[in-house]
Amino acid sequence: MDYINLLKNNDLKVTPQRLIIVKELDTKGHMSIDDLYIALHSAFPSISLATIYKNINVMINKLFIQEVKIPNEKSVYELAKEEHAHALCVKCNAIMDMNLDVSKFIRKAETLSNYSLSKSSVIFSGICPTCQMS
Ligand SMILES: [Zn+2]
Ligand SMILES: [Zn+2]
């Protein structure tokens, strides 16, 4: 993926910090602000959590990064892609993307609630395959 063009196409100034943030999110997926801080700290020892937050929020506003809100946990971030569901491991906090069609689910929810629903966030939690074996 061309991270420089990704930033440019979204009218963002290309900075070394932003490039690393985008690359980390692209290659590792779901990362919290703390994970990003650890990843950036070696290259930019003076970087602060506030700076990372600010950069993430700018990129969320441009809609190419999205926040995954996890109940009772810190949010993680990923590059925006098609709507998908997540499976969360409660032991090791691993998160997996699943291409699950939630449209039927949403229609059922609309019938039950009489709401007109536009957004959904589906997170399943349990034990991942690695933790099941240990
Ligand atoms: Zn696990
Ligand atoms: Zn995801």
PDB file of C-alpha atoms and ligand atoms in Angstrom:
ATOM      1  CA  MET A   1       0.000   0.000   0.000  1.00  0.00           C
ATOM      2  CA  ASP A   2       1.211   3.487  -0.842  1.00  0.00           C
ATOM      3  CA  TYR A   3       0.984   5.279   2.490  1.00  0.00           C
ATOM      4  CA  ILE A   4       2.249   8.587   1.122  1.00  0.00           C
ATOM      5  CA  ASN A   5      -0.535   8.725  -1.439  1.00  0.00           C
ATOM      6  CA  LEU A   6      -3.096   7.561   1.096  1.00  0.00           C
ATOM      7  CA  LEU A   7      -2.289  10.623   3.206  1.00  0.00           C
ATOM      8  CA  LYS A   8      -2.036  12.962   0.231  1.00  0.00           C
ATOM      9  CA  ASN A   9      -5.332  11.773  -1.248  1.00  0.00           C
ATOM     10  CA  ASN A  10      -6.957  12.646   2.051  1.00  0.00           C
ATOM     11  CA  ASP A  11      -5.467  16.148   2.061  1.00  0.00           C
ATOM     12  CA  LEU A  12      -3.165  15.381   4.941  1.00  0.00           C
ATOM     13  CA  LYS A  13       0.368  16.575   5.285  1.00  0.00           C
ATOM     14  CA  VAL A  14       2.745  13.644   5.050  1.00  0.00           C
ATOM     15  CA  THR A  15       4.773  13.431   8.249  1.00  0.00           C
ATOM     16  CA  PRO A  16       7.085  10.595   9.334  1.00  0.00           C
ATOM     17  CA  GLN A  17       4.875  10.003  12.383  1.00  0.00           C
ATOM     18  CA  ARG A  18       1.719   9.680  10.291  1.00  0.00           C
ATOM     19  CA  LEU A  19       3.449   7.314   7.891  1.00  0.00           C
ATOM     20  CA  ILE A  20       4.435   4.996  10.709  1.00  0.00           C
ATOM     21  CA  ILE A  21       0.960   5.113  12.269  1.00  0.00           C
ATOM     22  CA  VAL A  22      -0.683   4.162   8.974  1.00  0.00           C
ATOM     23  CA  LYS A  23       1.882   1.460   8.257  1.00  0.00           C
ATOM     24  CA  GLU A  24       1.522  -0.062  11.722  1.00  0.00           C
ATOM     25  CA  LEU A  25      -2.274  -0.101  11.473  1.00  0.00           C
ATOM     26  CA  ASP A  26      -2.101  -1.600   7.989  1.00  0.00           C
ATOM     27  CA  THR A  27       0.336  -4.375   8.852  1.00  0.00           C
ATOM     28  CA  LYS A  28      -0.707  -5.191  12.424  1.00  0.00           C
ATOM     29  CA  GLY A  29      -4.381  -4.167  12.400  1.00  0.00           C
ATOM     30  CA  HIS A  30      -6.284  -3.318  15.576  1.00  0.00           C
ATOM     31  CA  MET A  31      -3.936  -1.286  17.765  1.00  0.00           C
ATOM     32  CA  SER A  32      -4.668   0.870  20.777  1.00  0.00           C
ATOM     33  CA  ILE A  33      -3.102   4.279  21.333  1.00  0.00           C
ATOM     34  CA  ASP A  34      -0.750   2.577  23.803  1.00  0.00           C
ATOM     35  CA  ASP A  35       0.321  -0.007  21.199  1.00  0.00           C
ATOM     36  CA  LEU A  36       1.015   2.803  18.734  1.00  0.00           C
ATOM     37  CA  TYR A  37       2.958   4.710  21.346  1.00  0.00           C
ATOM     38  CA  ILE A  38       5.225   1.696  21.891  1.00  0.00           C
ATOM     39  CA  ALA A  39       5.645   1.253  18.133  1.00  0.00           C
ATOM     40  CA  LEU A  40       6.525   4.915  17.535  1.00  0.00           C
ATOM     41  CA  HIS A  41       8.562   5.566  20.604  1.00  0.00           C
ATOM     42  CA  SER A  42      11.806   4.013  19.349  1.00  0.00           C
ATOM     43  CA  ALA A  43      11.851   6.150  16.203  1.00  0.00           C
ATOM     44  CA  PHE A  44      10.461   9.259  17.921  1.00  0.00           C
ATOM     45  CA  PRO A  45      11.523   9.210  21.588  1.00  0.00           C
ATOM     46  CA  SER A  46       9.900  12.575  22.269  1.00  0.00           C
ATOM     47  CA  ILE A  47       6.493  11.672  20.846  1.00  0.00           C
ATOM     48  CA  SER A  48       3.598  11.966  23.300  1.00  0.00           C
ATOM     49  CA  LEU A  49       0.323  10.099  23.649  1.00  0.00           C
ATOM     50  CA  ALA A  50      -1.431  13.397  22.953  1.00  0.00           C
ATOM     51  CA  THR A  51       0.326  13.718  19.596  1.00  0.00           C
ATOM     52  CA  ILE A  52      -0.716  10.211  18.621  1.00  0.00           C
ATOM     53  CA  TYR A  53      -4.322  10.908  19.676  1.00  0.00           C
ATOM     54  CA  LYS A  54      -4.354  14.095  17.652  1.00  0.00           C
ATOM     55  CA  ASN A  55      -3.044  12.350  14.540  1.00  0.00           C
ATOM     56  CA  ILE A  56      -5.475   9.447  14.913  1.00  0.00           C
ATOM     57  CA  ASN A  57      -8.410  11.824  15.281  1.00  0.00           C
ATOM     58  CA  VAL A  58      -7.413  13.775  12.191  1.00  0.00           C
ATOM     59  CA  MET A  59      -7.307  10.527  10.220  1.00  0.00           C
ATOM     60  CA  ILE A  60     -10.635   9.337  11.664  1.00  0.00           C
ATOM     61  CA  ASN A  61     -12.199  12.606  10.523  1.00  0.00           C
ATOM     62  CA  LYS A  62     -10.932  11.845   7.034  1.00  0.00           C
ATOM     63  CA  LEU A  63     -12.641   8.439   7.332  1.00  0.00           C
ATOM     64  CA  PHE A  64      -9.718   6.257   6.397  1.00  0.00           C
ATOM     65  CA  ILE A  65      -9.058   5.099   9.922  1.00  0.00           C
ATOM     66  CA  GLN A  66     -11.802   3.754  12.116  1.00  0.00           C
ATOM     67  CA  GLU A  67     -12.189   3.219  15.796  1.00  0.00           C
ATOM     68  CA  VAL A  68     -13.272  -0.152  17.151  1.00  0.00           C
ATOM     69  CA  LYS A  69     -14.912   0.433  20.509  1.00  0.00           C
ATOM     70  CA  ILE A  70     -14.491  -2.527  22.809  1.00  0.00           C
ATOM     71  CA  PRO A  71     -16.686  -2.602  25.913  1.00  0.00           C
ATOM     72  CA  ASN A  72     -14.645  -2.032  29.083  1.00  0.00           C
ATOM     73  CA  GLU A  73     -11.397  -1.898  27.125  1.00  0.00           C
ATOM     74  CA  LYS A  74      -9.437   0.763  25.332  1.00  0.00           C
ATOM     75  CA  SER A  75     -10.492   1.425  21.762  1.00  0.00           C
ATOM     76  CA  VAL A  76      -8.367   0.023  18.980  1.00  0.00           C
ATOM     77  CA  TYR A  77      -7.932   1.470  15.520  1.00  0.00           C
ATOM     78  CA  GLU A  78      -7.726  -0.005  12.041  1.00  0.00           C
ATOM     79  CA  LEU A  79      -7.659   1.174   8.459  1.00  0.00           C
ATOM     80  CA  ALA A  80     -11.212   1.642   7.216  1.00  0.00           C
ATOM     81  CA  LYS A  81     -12.605  -1.250   5.223  1.00  0.00           C
ATOM     82  CA  GLU A  82     -15.926  -2.906   4.552  1.00  0.00           C
ATOM     83  CA  GLU A  83     -18.178  -3.290   7.544  1.00  0.00           C
ATOM     84  CA  HIS A  84     -17.160  -6.371   9.474  1.00  0.00           C
ATOM     85  CA  ALA A  85     -17.649  -8.039  12.813  1.00  0.00           C
ATOM     86  CA  HIS A  86     -14.945  -8.691  15.393  1.00  0.00           C
ATOM     87  CA  ALA A  87     -14.055 -11.637  17.581  1.00  0.00           C
ATOM     88  CA  LEU A  88     -12.219 -10.711  20.762  1.00  0.00           C
ATOM     89  CA  CYS A  89     -10.206 -13.084  22.942  1.00  0.00           C
ATOM     90  CA  VAL A  90     -10.830 -12.299  26.607  1.00  0.00           C
ATOM     91  CA  LYS A  91      -7.572 -13.993  27.607  1.00  0.00           C
ATOM     92  CA  CYS A  92      -4.963 -12.439  25.305  1.00  0.00           C
ATOM     93  CA  ASN A  93      -7.018  -9.566  23.795  1.00  0.00           C
ATOM     94  CA  ALA A  94      -6.392 -10.801  20.246  1.00  0.00           C
ATOM     95  CA  ILE A  95      -8.942  -9.347  17.827  1.00  0.00           C
ATOM     96  CA  MET A  96      -9.957 -10.927  14.563  1.00  0.00           C
ATOM     97  CA  ASP A  97     -11.914  -9.514  11.639  1.00  0.00           C
ATOM     98  CA  MET A  98     -14.831 -11.539  10.342  1.00  0.00           C
ATOM     99  CA  ASN A  99     -16.725 -10.875   7.175  1.00  0.00           C
ATOM    100  CA  LEU A 100     -20.146 -11.471   8.589  1.00  0.00           C
ATOM    101  CA  ASP A 101     -23.262 -10.189   6.890  1.00  0.00           C
ATOM    102  CA  VAL A 102     -25.079  -8.282   9.605  1.00  0.00           C
ATOM    103  CA  SER A 103     -27.755  -6.815   7.323  1.00  0.00           C
ATOM    104  CA  LYS A 104     -30.365  -9.445   8.284  1.00  0.00           C
ATOM    105  CA  PHE A 105     -29.571  -8.869  11.898  1.00  0.00           C
ATOM    106  CA  ILE A 106     -30.085  -5.124  11.453  1.00  0.00           C
ATOM    107  CA  ARG A 107     -33.458  -5.637   9.753  1.00  0.00           C
ATOM    108  CA  LYS A 108     -34.569  -7.849  12.624  1.00  0.00           C
ATOM    109  CA  ALA A 109     -33.393  -5.175  15.077  1.00  0.00           C
ATOM    110  CA  GLU A 110     -35.389  -2.547  13.174  1.00  0.00           C
ATOM    111  CA  THR A 111     -38.520  -4.708  13.412  1.00  0.00           C
ATOM    112  CA  LEU A 112     -38.021  -5.138  17.130  1.00  0.00           C
ATOM    113  CA  SER A 113     -37.208  -1.513  17.877  1.00  0.00           C
ATOM    114  CA  ASN A 114     -39.083   0.416  15.156  1.00  0.00           C
ATOM    115  CA  TYR A 115     -35.902   2.457  14.844  1.00  0.00           C
ATOM    116  CA  SER A 116     -34.382   3.243  11.513  1.00  0.00           C
ATOM    117  CA  LEU A 117     -30.912   1.828  12.111  1.00  0.00           C
ATOM    118  CA  SER A 118     -27.865   2.849  10.152  1.00  0.00           C
ATOM    119  CA  LYS A 119     -24.849   1.710  12.123  1.00  0.00           C
ATOM    120  CA  SER A 120     -23.955  -1.407  14.010  1.00  0.00           C
ATOM    121  CA  SER A 121     -20.965  -2.660  15.892  1.00  0.00           C
ATOM    122  CA  VAL A 122     -20.760  -6.396  16.408  1.00  0.00           C
ATOM    123  CA  ILE A 123     -18.145  -7.774  18.779  1.00  0.00           C
ATOM    124  CA  PHE A 124     -18.144 -11.374  19.909  1.00  0.00           C
ATOM    125  CA  SER A 125     -15.922 -12.311  22.816  1.00  0.00           C
ATOM    126  CA  GLY A 126     -14.553 -15.636  23.917  1.00  0.00           C
ATOM    127  CA  ILE A 127     -11.347 -17.638  23.747  1.00  0.00           C
ATOM    128  CA  CYS A 128      -9.135 -17.633  20.645  1.00  0.00           C
ATOM    129  CA  PRO A 129      -7.716 -20.875  19.144  1.00  0.00           C
ATOM    130  CA  THR A 130      -4.236 -20.248  20.591  1.00  0.00           C
ATOM    131  CA  CYS A 131      -5.567 -19.746  24.118  1.00  0.00           C
ATOM    132  CA  GLN A 132      -7.866 -22.762  23.785  1.00  0.00           C
ATOM    133  CA  MET A 133      -4.766 -24.918  23.386  1.00  0.00           C
ATOM    134  CA  SER A 134      -2.838 -23.517  26.337  1.00  0.00           C
TER     135      SER A 134
HETATM  136 ZN    ZN B   1      -6.290 -15.558  23.057  1.00  0.00          ZN
HETATM  137 ZN    ZN B   2     -11.412  -4.981  12.258  1.00  0.00          ZN
END
